[in-house]
CSV table of C-alpha atoms and ligand atoms in Angstrom, one decimal:
chain,number,residue,atom,x,y,z
A,23,MET,CA,-119.2,-41.9,-23.3
A,24,ILE,CA,-117.4,-39.3,-26.4
A,25,THR,CA,-115.7,-36.4,-25.1
A,26,ALA,CA,-114.3,-33.8,-26.9
A,27,THR,CA,-110.8,-34.3,-26.0
A,28,THR,CA,-111.0,-38.3,-26.9
A,29,ALA,CA,-112.4,-37.4,-30.0
A,30,SER,CA,-109.5,-35.1,-31.1
A,31,THR,CA,-106.6,-37.1,-29.2
A,32,ARG,CA,-108.1,-40.4,-31.0
A,33,ASP,CA,-108.0,-38.7,-34.5
A,34,ALA,CA,-104.6,-36.7,-34.4
A,35,GLN,CA,-104.1,-37.5,-38.3
A,36,VAL,CA,-107.4,-35.8,-39.2
A,37,PHE,CA,-107.3,-32.6,-36.6
A,38,ASP,CA,-103.4,-31.8,-37.7
A,39,LEU,CA,-104.3,-31.9,-41.3
A,40,ILE,CA,-107.5,-29.6,-40.7
A,41,ALA,CA,-104.9,-27.3,-38.6
A,42,LYS,CA,-102.8,-27.0,-41.7
A,43,GLU,CA,-105.7,-26.1,-43.6
A,44,GLN,CA,-106.4,-23.4,-41.4
A,45,HIS,CA,-102.9,-22.2,-41.7
A,46,ARG,CA,-103.1,-22.2,-45.6
A,47,GLN,CA,-106.0,-20.1,-45.6
A,48,GLU,CA,-104.3,-17.6,-43.1
A,49,SER,CA,-101.2,-17.2,-44.6
A,50,GLY,CA,-102.0,-16.9,-48.0
A,51,ILE,CA,-104.2,-14.8,-50.4
A,52,GLU,CA,-107.5,-16.3,-51.5
A,53,LEU,CA,-108.9,-15.2,-55.2
A,54,ILE,CA,-111.2,-18.3,-56.0
A,55,ALA,CA,-114.1,-16.3,-57.1
A,56,SER,CA,-116.5,-19.1,-55.4
A,57,GLU,CA,-114.9,-19.0,-52.2
A,58,ASN,CA,-115.2,-17.3,-48.9
A,59,PHE,CA,-114.7,-17.4,-45.5
A,60,VAL,CA,-117.7,-17.7,-43.0
A,61,SER,CA,-118.1,-16.4,-39.5
A,62,PRO,CA,-117.2,-18.5,-36.0
A,63,ALA,CA,-121.2,-18.8,-35.4
A,64,VAL,CA,-121.6,-20.4,-39.1
A,65,MET,CA,-118.9,-23.0,-38.1
A,66,GLU,CA,-120.2,-23.5,-34.6
A,67,ALA,CA,-123.6,-24.0,-35.8
A,68,ALA,CA,-122.5,-26.4,-39.0
A,69,GLY,CA,-120.4,-28.6,-36.0
A,70,SER,CA,-123.2,-28.9,-33.8
A,71,VAL,CA,-125.2,-31.9,-32.3
A,72,LEU,CA,-127.8,-31.2,-35.2
A,73,THR,CA,-125.7,-33.6,-37.3
A,74,ASN,CA,-127.2,-36.4,-35.4
A,75,LYS,CA,-130.9,-36.0,-36.1
A,76,TYR,CA,-132.6,-37.4,-39.0
A,77,ALA,CA,-135.8,-34.9,-40.0
A,78,GLU,CA,-137.3,-35.9,-43.5
A,79,GLY,CA,-139.9,-33.9,-44.6
A,80,LEU,CA,-140.5,-30.4,-43.8
A,81,PRO,CA,-141.1,-28.3,-41.2
A,82,GLY,CA,-144.4,-30.1,-39.2
A,83,LYS,CA,-144.4,-32.3,-41.8
A,84,ARG,CA,-142.0,-35.3,-41.1
A,85,TYR,CA,-141.4,-38.6,-41.2
A,86,TYR,CA,-139.3,-38.8,-37.8
A,87,GLY,CA,-140.1,-37.9,-34.4
A,88,GLY,CA,-138.3,-35.5,-32.1
A,89,CYS,CA,-138.0,-32.7,-34.7
A,90,GLU,CA,-139.6,-30.1,-32.6
A,91,VAL,CA,-136.5,-28.2,-32.3
A,92,VAL,CA,-135.2,-28.6,-35.6
A,93,ASP,CA,-138.5,-27.8,-37.1
A,94,GLN,CA,-137.8,-24.3,-35.3
A,95,ILE,CA,-134.6,-23.9,-36.8
A,96,GLU,CA,-135.3,-24.7,-40.3
A,97,GLN,CA,-138.2,-22.5,-40.2
A,98,LEU,CA,-136.1,-19.7,-39.1
A,99,ALA,CA,-133.9,-20.1,-41.7
A,100,ILE,CA,-136.5,-20.2,-44.3
A,101,ASP,CA,-138.1,-17.0,-42.7
A,102,ARG,CA,-134.8,-15.3,-42.7
A,103,VAL,CA,-134.0,-16.1,-46.6
A,104,LYS,CA,-137.7,-15.2,-47.8
A,105,GLU,CA,-136.9,-11.4,-45.6
A,106,LEU,CA,-133.3,-11.5,-47.3
A,107,PHE,CA,-134.5,-11.9,-50.7
A,108,GLY,CA,-137.9,-10.8,-50.5
A,109,ALA,CA,-138.9,-14.3,-51.8
A,110,THR,CA,-142.4,-15.5,-50.6
A,111,TRP,CA,-141.2,-19.2,-50.6
A,112,ALA,CA,-138.1,-20.9,-50.1
A,113,ASN,CA,-136.5,-24.8,-49.5
A,114,VAL,CA,-133.0,-24.5,-47.7
A,115,GLN,CA,-132.6,-28.4,-48.0
A,116,PRO,CA,-130.2,-28.8,-51.1
A,117,HIS,CA,-127.1,-30.2,-50.1
A,118,SER,CA,-125.3,-27.5,-52.4
A,119,GLY,CA,-126.1,-25.7,-55.7
A,120,ALA,CA,-126.0,-28.8,-58.2
A,121,ASN,CA,-128.5,-30.5,-55.9
A,122,ALA,CA,-130.5,-27.2,-56.0
A,123,ASN,CA,-130.6,-27.3,-59.7
A,124,THR,CA,-131.3,-31.4,-60.0
A,125,ALA,CA,-134.3,-30.8,-58.1
A,126,VAL,CA,-135.6,-27.8,-59.9
A,127,PHE,CA,-135.0,-30.2,-63.1
A,128,LEU,CA,-136.7,-33.0,-61.6
A,129,ALA,CA,-139.5,-31.0,-60.7
A,130,CYS,CA,-140.3,-29.3,-64.3
A,131,LEU,CA,-138.9,-31.6,-67.2
A,132,GLN,CA,-139.0,-35.2,-68.2
A,133,PRO,CA,-136.3,-36.9,-69.7
A,134,GLY,CA,-135.2,-35.6,-72.9
A,135,ASP,CA,-137.0,-32.4,-72.7
A,136,THR,CA,-134.9,-29.4,-74.2
A,137,ILE,CA,-133.0,-27.0,-71.6
A,138,LEU,CA,-131.3,-23.6,-72.6
A,139,GLY,CA,-128.2,-22.6,-70.7
A,140,PHE,CA,-125.4,-20.3,-70.6
A,141,ASP,CA,-122.4,-22.1,-72.8
A,142,LEU,CA,-120.2,-23.8,-69.9
A,143,SER,CA,-117.1,-22.8,-72.2
A,144,HIS,CA,-118.1,-19.0,-71.9
A,145,GLY,CA,-118.6,-19.2,-68.3
A,146,GLY,CA,-121.9,-21.4,-67.5
A,147,HIS,CA,-121.9,-24.2,-64.9
A,148,LEU,CA,-121.9,-27.8,-65.4
A,149,THR,CA,-125.4,-28.3,-64.0
A,150,HIS,CA,-127.0,-26.0,-67.0
A,151,GLY,CA,-126.6,-29.1,-69.7
A,152,SER,CA,-123.0,-30.0,-69.6
A,153,PRO,CA,-122.7,-33.6,-71.2
A,154,VAL,CA,-121.1,-35.0,-68.2
A,155,ASN,CA,-123.6,-33.9,-65.7
A,156,ILE,CA,-127.2,-35.5,-65.5
A,157,SER,CA,-128.5,-32.0,-66.6
A,158,GLY,CA,-126.9,-32.7,-70.4
A,159,LYS,CA,-127.6,-36.7,-69.7
A,160,TYR,CA,-131.0,-36.9,-69.3
A,161,PHE,CA,-132.1,-33.7,-71.0
A,162,ARG,CA,-131.5,-32.3,-74.1
A,163,PRO,CA,-129.2,-29.2,-73.7
A,164,THR,CA,-128.8,-26.2,-75.9
A,165,PHE,CA,-126.9,-23.3,-75.3
A,166,TYR,CA,-126.5,-19.3,-75.8
A,167,GLY,CA,-123.3,-17.9,-74.9
A,168,VAL,CA,-121.4,-14.3,-75.7
A,169,GLU,CA,-120.0,-12.6,-78.2
A,170,ARG,CA,-116.5,-12.8,-79.7
A,171,GLU,CA,-116.0,-9.1,-79.8
A,172,THR,CA,-117.5,-7.8,-76.5
A,173,GLY,CA,-117.3,-10.8,-74.2
A,174,VAL,CA,-121.1,-9.9,-73.7
A,175,ILE,CA,-124.5,-11.8,-74.0
A,176,ASN,CA,-126.5,-10.7,-77.2
A,177,TYR,CA,-130.0,-11.2,-75.9
A,178,ASP,CA,-131.1,-11.1,-79.5
A,179,LYS,CA,-129.3,-14.2,-80.1
A,180,VAL,CA,-130.4,-15.9,-77.2
A,181,GLU,CA,-134.2,-15.3,-78.7
A,182,GLU,CA,-133.1,-16.6,-81.9
A,183,THR,CA,-131.8,-19.4,-80.5
A,184,ALA,CA,-134.6,-20.2,-78.1
A,185,MET,CA,-137.3,-19.8,-80.9
A,186,ARG,CA,-135.2,-22.3,-82.7
A,187,GLU,CA,-134.8,-24.9,-79.9
A,188,ARG,CA,-138.0,-24.5,-78.0
A,189,PRO,CA,-136.9,-25.2,-74.6
A,190,LYS,CA,-139.0,-26.1,-71.9
A,191,LEU,CA,-136.7,-24.6,-69.3
A,192,MET,CA,-134.3,-21.5,-69.8
A,193,ILE,CA,-131.2,-21.1,-67.3
A,194,CYS,CA,-129.5,-17.9,-66.6
A,195,GLY,CA,-126.7,-17.6,-64.3
A,196,ALA,CA,-123.1,-18.0,-64.8
A,197,SER,CA,-119.9,-18.8,-62.6
A,198,ALA,CA,-117.2,-16.8,-64.8
A,199,TYR,CA,-119.5,-13.6,-66.2
A,200,SER,CA,-118.6,-10.8,-64.9
A,201,ARG,CA,-121.8,-8.5,-65.9
A,202,ASP,CA,-125.2,-8.4,-64.7
A,203,TRP,CA,-128.0,-9.8,-66.5
A,204,ASP,CA,-131.0,-8.6,-68.4
A,205,TYR,CA,-134.1,-11.2,-66.6
A,206,ALA,CA,-136.8,-8.8,-68.2
A,207,ARG,CA,-135.9,-9.8,-71.6
A,208,LEU,CA,-135.4,-13.2,-70.9
A,209,ARG,CA,-138.5,-13.6,-69.2
A,210,ALA,CA,-140.0,-11.8,-72.7
A,211,ILE,CA,-137.9,-14.5,-74.8
A,212,ALA,CA,-139.3,-17.0,-72.3
A,213,ASP,CA,-142.9,-16.1,-72.6
A,214,GLN,CA,-142.8,-16.6,-76.2
A,215,ILE,CA,-142.4,-20.2,-76.1
A,216,GLY,CA,-143.8,-20.8,-73.0
A,217,ALA,CA,-140.8,-21.7,-71.1
A,218,LEU,CA,-139.8,-21.6,-67.4
A,219,LEU,CA,-136.9,-19.5,-66.8
A,220,LEU,CA,-134.6,-20.2,-63.6
A,221,ALA,CA,-132.2,-18.1,-62.4
A,222,ASP,CA,-129.5,-19.9,-60.6
A,223,ILE,CA,-127.7,-17.0,-59.0
A,224,SER,CA,-124.9,-18.7,-57.1
A,225,HIS,CA,-122.0,-16.5,-57.4
A,226,PRO,CA,-123.7,-13.3,-57.0
A,227,SER,CA,-126.3,-14.1,-54.9
A,228,GLY,CA,-125.1,-11.9,-51.6
A,229,LEU,CA,-125.0,-8.6,-53.7
A,230,ILE,CA,-128.4,-9.3,-55.5
A,231,ALA,CA,-129.5,-9.8,-51.8
A,232,LYS,CA,-128.1,-6.3,-51.2
A,233,LYS,CA,-129.4,-4.8,-54.4
A,234,LEU,CA,-126.1,-3.8,-55.7
A,235,LEU,CA,-127.4,-6.0,-59.1
A,236,ASN,CA,-130.5,-6.4,-61.3
A,237,ASP,CA,-133.1,-8.5,-59.3
A,238,PRO,CA,-134.3,-11.7,-60.9
A,239,PHE,CA,-137.1,-12.7,-58.7
A,240,ASP,CA,-139.7,-10.7,-60.0
A,241,HIS,CA,-138.9,-12.0,-64.1
A,242,CYS,CA,-137.5,-15.6,-63.4
A,243,HIS,CA,-140.2,-18.2,-62.1
A,244,ILE,CA,-137.7,-20.1,-60.0
A,245,VAL,CA,-134.3,-18.9,-58.3
A,246,THR,CA,-131.7,-21.5,-57.3
A,247,THR,CA,-128.2,-20.3,-55.3
A,248,THR,CA,-125.5,-21.8,-53.4
A,249,THR,CA,-125.3,-20.6,-50.0
A,250,HIS,CA,-121.3,-20.5,-49.4
A,251,LYS,CA,-120.0,-17.9,-52.1
A,252,THR,CA,-120.5,-14.2,-52.2
A,253,LEU,CA,-123.4,-15.1,-49.6
A,254,ARG,CA,-120.8,-16.1,-47.0
A,255,GLY,CA,-122.8,-19.3,-45.4
A,256,PRO,CA,-122.1,-22.9,-45.0
A,257,ARG,CA,-121.7,-25.2,-48.3
A,258,GLY,CA,-125.0,-25.5,-49.5
A,259,GLY,CA,-128.0,-24.6,-52.0
A,260,LEU,CA,-131.3,-23.2,-51.8
A,261,ILE,CA,-134.5,-22.8,-54.0
A,262,MET,CA,-136.5,-19.7,-54.1
A,263,MET,CA,-139.8,-18.4,-55.5
A,264,ARG,CA,-141.3,-14.7,-54.9
A,265,ASN,CA,-144.4,-15.8,-56.6
A,266,ASP,CA,-145.7,-19.5,-56.3
A,267,PHE,CA,-148.1,-20.6,-59.2
A,268,GLU,CA,-149.9,-23.8,-60.2
A,269,ASN,CA,-147.9,-25.9,-62.4
A,270,PRO,CA,-148.0,-25.8,-66.0
A,271,PHE,CA,-147.5,-29.3,-66.6
A,272,GLY,CA,-151.0,-30.6,-65.5
A,273,ILE,CA,-150.2,-32.1,-62.6
A,274,LYS,CA,-153.0,-32.8,-60.1
A,275,THR,CA,-153.4,-33.0,-56.1
A,276,PRO,CA,-155.4,-36.4,-55.0
A,277,LYS,CA,-158.2,-34.0,-55.0
A,278,GLY,CA,-158.0,-33.1,-58.3
A,279,GLU,CA,-156.3,-29.6,-58.1
A,280,LEU,CA,-153.4,-28.4,-60.0
A,281,ARG,CA,-150.3,-28.8,-57.6
A,282,LEU,CA,-148.5,-25.4,-56.6
A,283,MET,CA,-145.2,-24.9,-58.2
A,284,SER,CA,-143.7,-24.8,-54.7
A,285,SER,CA,-145.4,-28.1,-53.8
A,286,LEU,CA,-143.6,-29.9,-56.9
A,287,LEU,CA,-140.2,-28.0,-55.9
A,288,ASP,CA,-140.3,-29.4,-52.3
A,289,SER,CA,-140.9,-33.1,-53.7
A,290,GLY,CA,-138.0,-32.6,-56.4
A,291,VAL,CA,-135.7,-32.0,-53.5
A,292,PHE,CA,-137.3,-34.7,-50.8
A,293,PRO,CA,-138.2,-37.7,-52.0
A,294,GLY,CA,-137.0,-36.7,-55.6
A,295,THR,CA,-133.7,-36.2,-55.2
A,296,GLN,CA,-132.2,-36.3,-51.4
A,297,GLY,CA,-132.9,-37.9,-48.3
A,298,GLY,CA,-132.6,-36.5,-44.9
A,299,PRO,CA,-131.9,-32.8,-44.8
A,300,LEU,CA,-128.5,-31.7,-43.0
A,301,GLU,CA,-130.0,-29.7,-40.1
A,302,HIS,CA,-126.4,-28.7,-38.9
A,303,ILE,CA,-125.9,-27.1,-42.0
A,304,ILE,CA,-129.5,-25.5,-42.5
A,305,ALA,CA,-128.8,-24.2,-38.8
A,306,ALA,CA,-125.7,-22.6,-40.3
A,307,LYS,CA,-127.4,-21.2,-43.4
A,308,ALA,CA,-129.8,-19.7,-40.7
A,309,VAL,CA,-127.2,-17.6,-38.9
A,310,ALA,CA,-125.8,-16.7,-42.0
A,311,PHE,CA,-128.6,-15.5,-43.3
A,312,GLY,CA,-129.3,-13.4,-40.3
A,313,GLU,CA,-126.0,-12.1,-40.6
A,314,ALA,CA,-126.9,-10.9,-44.1
A,315,LEU,CA,-129.8,-9.3,-43.2
A,316,SER,CA,-127.3,-6.9,-41.0
A,317,ASP,CA,-126.1,-3.6,-42.3
A,318,GLU,CA,-122.6,-4.8,-41.9
A,319,TYR,CA,-123.0,-7.4,-44.5
A,320,ALA,CA,-124.7,-4.5,-46.9
A,321,GLU,CA,-121.7,-2.6,-46.1
A,322,TYR,CA,-119.3,-6.2,-46.7
A,323,THR,CA,-121.2,-6.3,-50.0
A,324,GLN,CA,-120.8,-2.9,-51.3
A,325,GLN,CA,-117.2,-3.1,-50.8
A,326,VAL,CA,-116.7,-6.6,-52.5
A,327,LYS,CA,-118.3,-4.7,-55.7
A,328,ALA,CA,-115.7,-1.7,-55.2
A,329,ASN,CA,-112.8,-3.5,-54.6
A,330,ALA,CA,-113.5,-5.9,-58.0
A,331,GLN,CA,-113.9,-2.6,-59.8
A,332,ALA,CA,-110.5,-1.6,-58.2
A,333,MET,CA,-108.9,-5.0,-59.2
A,334,ALA,CA,-110.5,-4.8,-62.6
A,335,ARG,CA,-108.6,-1.1,-63.1
A,336,ALA,CA,-105.2,-2.6,-61.9
A,337,PHE,CA,-105.4,-5.5,-64.3
A,338,VAL,CA,-106.2,-3.3,-67.4
A,339,ASP,CA,-103.3,-1.1,-66.1
A,340,ARG,CA,-100.8,-3.6,-66.1
A,341,GLY,CA,-101.9,-4.9,-69.7
A,342,TYR,CA,-104.4,-7.7,-68.9
A,343,SER,CA,-107.4,-7.8,-70.6
A,344,ILE,CA,-110.5,-8.7,-69.0
A,345,ILE,CA,-113.5,-10.5,-70.9
A,346,SER,CA,-116.2,-8.2,-71.7
A,347,GLY,CA,-113.8,-5.2,-70.1
A,348,GLY,CA,-114.9,-5.0,-66.6
A,349,THR,CA,-116.8,-5.9,-63.9
A,350,ASP,CA,-120.2,-5.6,-62.4
A,351,ASN,CA,-120.0,-8.1,-59.5
A,352,HIS,CA,-117.5,-9.8,-57.4
A,353,LEU,CA,-115.5,-11.5,-60.1
A,354,MET,CA,-113.6,-11.3,-63.6
A,355,LEU,CA,-112.2,-13.7,-66.1
A,356,ILE,CA,-108.5,-12.5,-67.5
A,357,ASP,CA,-107.2,-13.5,-70.7
A,358,LEU,CA,-103.7,-14.1,-70.3
A,359,ARG,CA,-103.0,-14.6,-73.9
A,360,THR,CA,-103.0,-10.6,-74.5
A,361,LYS,CA,-100.1,-10.1,-71.8
A,362,GLY,CA,-97.0,-9.3,-73.5
A,363,GLY,CA,-93.6,-9.3,-72.6
A,364,ASN,CA,-92.3,-12.4,-70.7
A,365,ALA,CA,-95.5,-14.0,-70.2
A,366,THR,CA,-96.3,-14.1,-73.8
A,367,ASN,CA,-96.9,-17.8,-73.4
A,368,LEU,CA,-99.0,-17.7,-70.4
A,369,THR,CA,-101.6,-20.5,-70.0
A,370,GLY,CA,-104.4,-20.7,-67.0
A,371,LYS,CA,-102.6,-23.6,-66.1
A,372,LEU,CA,-99.3,-21.9,-65.7
A,373,ALA,CA,-100.9,-19.1,-64.0
A,374,GLU,CA,-102.3,-21.4,-61.6
A,375,ASN,CA,-99.2,-23.6,-60.8
A,376,THR,CA,-97.1,-20.3,-60.3
A,377,LEU,CA,-99.2,-18.5,-58.7
A,378,ILE,CA,-99.8,-21.2,-55.9
A,379,LYS,CA,-95.7,-20.8,-55.2
A,380,ALA,CA,-96.6,-17.4,-53.7
A,381,ASP,CA,-99.3,-18.5,-51.9
A,382,ILE,CA,-101.8,-16.9,-54.1
A,383,THR,CA,-104.6,-19.1,-54.9
A,384,ILE,CA,-106.7,-18.7,-58.3
A,385,ASN,CA,-108.5,-20.6,-60.8
A,386,LYS,CA,-107.7,-21.2,-64.4
A,387,ASN,CA,-110.6,-21.0,-66.6
A,388,MET,CA,-111.9,-21.7,-70.0
A,389,VAL,CA,-112.3,-18.1,-71.9
A,390,PRO,CA,-114.8,-17.7,-74.5
A,391,PHE,CA,-113.5,-19.1,-78.0
A,392,ASP,CA,-110.6,-20.6,-76.0
A,393,ASP,CA,-108.2,-22.3,-78.1
A,394,LYS,CA,-106.8,-24.5,-75.4
A,395,SER,CA,-108.2,-27.7,-73.4
A,396,PRO,CA,-110.3,-27.1,-69.9
A,397,MET,CA,-107.0,-28.5,-68.3
A,398,VAL,CA,-104.7,-25.9,-69.7
A,399,THR,CA,-107.1,-23.1,-70.6
A,400,SER,CA,-106.1,-19.4,-71.6
A,401,GLY,CA,-107.5,-17.8,-68.4
A,402,MET,CA,-107.6,-17.4,-64.8
A,403,ARG,CA,-110.8,-16.5,-63.1
A,404,VAL,CA,-110.4,-14.3,-59.8
A,405,GLY,CA,-113.1,-12.8,-57.1
A,406,THR,CA,-112.7,-10.4,-54.1
A,407,ALA,CA,-115.3,-12.1,-51.9
A,408,ALA,CA,-113.0,-13.8,-49.7
A,409,MET,CA,-110.4,-11.1,-49.2
A,410,THR,CA,-113.0,-8.5,-48.9
A,411,THR,CA,-114.4,-10.9,-45.7
A,412,ARG,CA,-110.8,-10.6,-44.4
A,413,GLY,CA,-111.1,-6.8,-44.3
A,414,MET,CA,-109.2,-5.6,-47.6
A,415,LYS,CA,-110.2,-2.5,-49.3
A,416,GLU,CA,-109.3,-1.0,-53.1
A,417,SER,CA,-105.6,-0.2,-52.3
A,418,ASP,CA,-105.3,-4.0,-51.1
A,419,MET,CA,-106.5,-5.0,-54.5
A,420,GLU,CA,-104.1,-3.0,-56.1
A,421,GLN,CA,-101.7,-4.4,-54.2
A,422,ILE,CA,-102.5,-7.8,-54.7
A,423,VAL,CA,-102.5,-7.3,-58.5
A,424,VAL,CA,-98.9,-6.0,-58.4
A,425,TYR,CA,-97.8,-9.3,-56.7
A,426,ILE,CA,-99.6,-11.4,-59.3
A,427,ASP,CA,-98.2,-9.5,-62.1
A,428,GLU,CA,-94.8,-9.8,-60.3
A,429,VAL,CA,-95.2,-13.7,-59.6
A,430,LEU,CA,-96.3,-14.2,-63.8
A,431,MET,CA,-93.5,-12.3,-64.9
A,432,ASN,CA,-91.1,-14.4,-62.9
A,433,HIS,CA,-92.8,-17.6,-63.4
A,434,ASP,CA,-89.4,-19.4,-64.2
A,435,ASN,CA,-87.6,-17.9,-61.0
A,436,ASP,CA,-88.2,-19.8,-58.3
A,437,SER,CA,-86.1,-17.8,-55.9
A,438,ARG,CA,-88.1,-14.8,-56.9
A,439,LEU,CA,-91.2,-16.5,-56.1
A,440,SER,CA,-90.5,-17.7,-53.1
A,441,SER,CA,-89.5,-14.4,-51.4
A,442,ILE,CA,-92.5,-13.1,-52.6
A,443,LYS,CA,-94.6,-15.6,-51.1
A,444,GLU,CA,-92.6,-14.6,-47.8
A,445,GLU,CA,-93.6,-10.7,-48.3
A,446,ILE,CA,-97.2,-12.3,-48.9
A,447,ASN,CA,-97.3,-14.5,-45.8
A,448,GLU,CA,-96.0,-11.2,-43.6
A,449,TRP,CA,-98.8,-8.9,-45.1
A,450,MET,CA,-101.5,-11.5,-44.6
A,451,LYS,CA,-101.1,-11.2,-40.6
A,452,ALA,CA,-102.3,-7.5,-40.9
A,453,PHE,CA,-105.9,-9.6,-41.9
A,454,PRO,CA,-106.5,-11.9,-39.4
A,455,LEU,CA,-109.1,-14.4,-40.1
A,456,TYR,CA,-110.2,-16.2,-37.1
A,457,GLN,CA,-108.6,-14.7,-34.0
A,458,GLY,CA,-108.0,-17.0,-30.9
B,511,PLP,C1,-120.9,-22.8,-57.8
B,511,PLP,C2,-122.3,-22.9,-59.0
B,511,PLP,C3,-123.0,-24.1,-58.4
B,511,PLP,C4,-122.5,-25.1,-57.8
B,511,PLP,O1,-122.9,-25.4,-56.7
B,511,PLP,P1,-121.9,-26.5,-56.0
B,511,PLP,O2,-122.7,-26.3,-54.0
B,511,PLP,O3,-120.7,-26.6,-55.9
B,511,PLP,O4,-122.9,-27.7,-56.4
B,511,PLP,C5,-124.2,-24.2,-59.3
B,511,PLP,N1,-124.4,-23.3,-60.5
B,511,PLP,C6,-123.7,-22.0,-60.5
B,511,PLP,C7,-123.8,-21.1,-61.7
B,511,PLP,C8,-122.3,-21.9,-59.7
B,511,PLP,O5,-121.5,-21.0,-60.1
């Protein structure tokens, strides 16, 4: 028999490391824009006996017996997320955001088809056509970007590129773009060339669910997202549509009817790109979607946005320059090249490596038209989702920026860095993460 105690005493090595990681998360300032902290209920579901169950297929249509309970769990996740986003169809099985996108590509594209995405070096994502990702290897990737002067997307130029390249699929959404998207304009462009429009809202999906940003669902044929960023669920992915439609590729059912897009997307996930779904993670998604339907979560997302604006103002006040000049969402990209003083030679790499010495976690990031390599970069990306979960408000964001500035201005002063780290560790005790 396997008991909880034998399992953990048997593997002190792993559980000691987990305890260390928990300590790291609790004692530092977490500013990685793609990270968040889930509730104990989400973790409990993710760590449940559901990990033992095989359930290939969909609720009510499984290839395995014994799925009566997991069917109800997965259906609950689907129903809740449809309510959350005003969608009429959802597949909650993608293991990650990357998997969700790959499943969409498999459903909509043939090898060699042209796709049009947001340039990775301007804030886009690897899965939108990078040459090292399947999206760039199996398809013909083309890109649009931001303007050098404004840091903002010029939709006239997107249109020009789309008319020239004639993509079959256009992708909007990003990992490091702090401005909202004009989905209506993008759809008008897609319609001119008969392209499908995919919105990958992995980063701002929580803010979109709570109507703090433009709604992509009426304009974009398909929407994908991760579940672990602003949405504050377990690590995972998700595909949704507000309006299902007959596939435009002429793919028929055995009865000779055009298959619905939802049916192609379901097949794109399983058996197209995945095997058995992670029902423990799907249960955790259901819990997180339930939480996201609450008023408390609505307040949380408002605070995330208010905190991002306070943080952006604080950076600007200290002489840092933010790409596009500010933020509409939970994140911002800072160009470190323009900060004077002791930091004239600051790079993303130096910032990341120095800030971590004070227990501040950020990630280095390419800025648009960067003159440095992806391993060095001129920028850093920061977001407010995680620290807002810990209960921080606008004034705390200002304090964080004071710390960041002090660390960067003293990047060659190890004793100063370690005293800042101690101050931060002490300060973080006021924002307990997992009590008890
Ligand atoms: C984070 C992200 C993904 C990938 O998510 P994973 O779960 O890491 O695979 C995809 N697209 C965008 C825009 C993202 O920001």
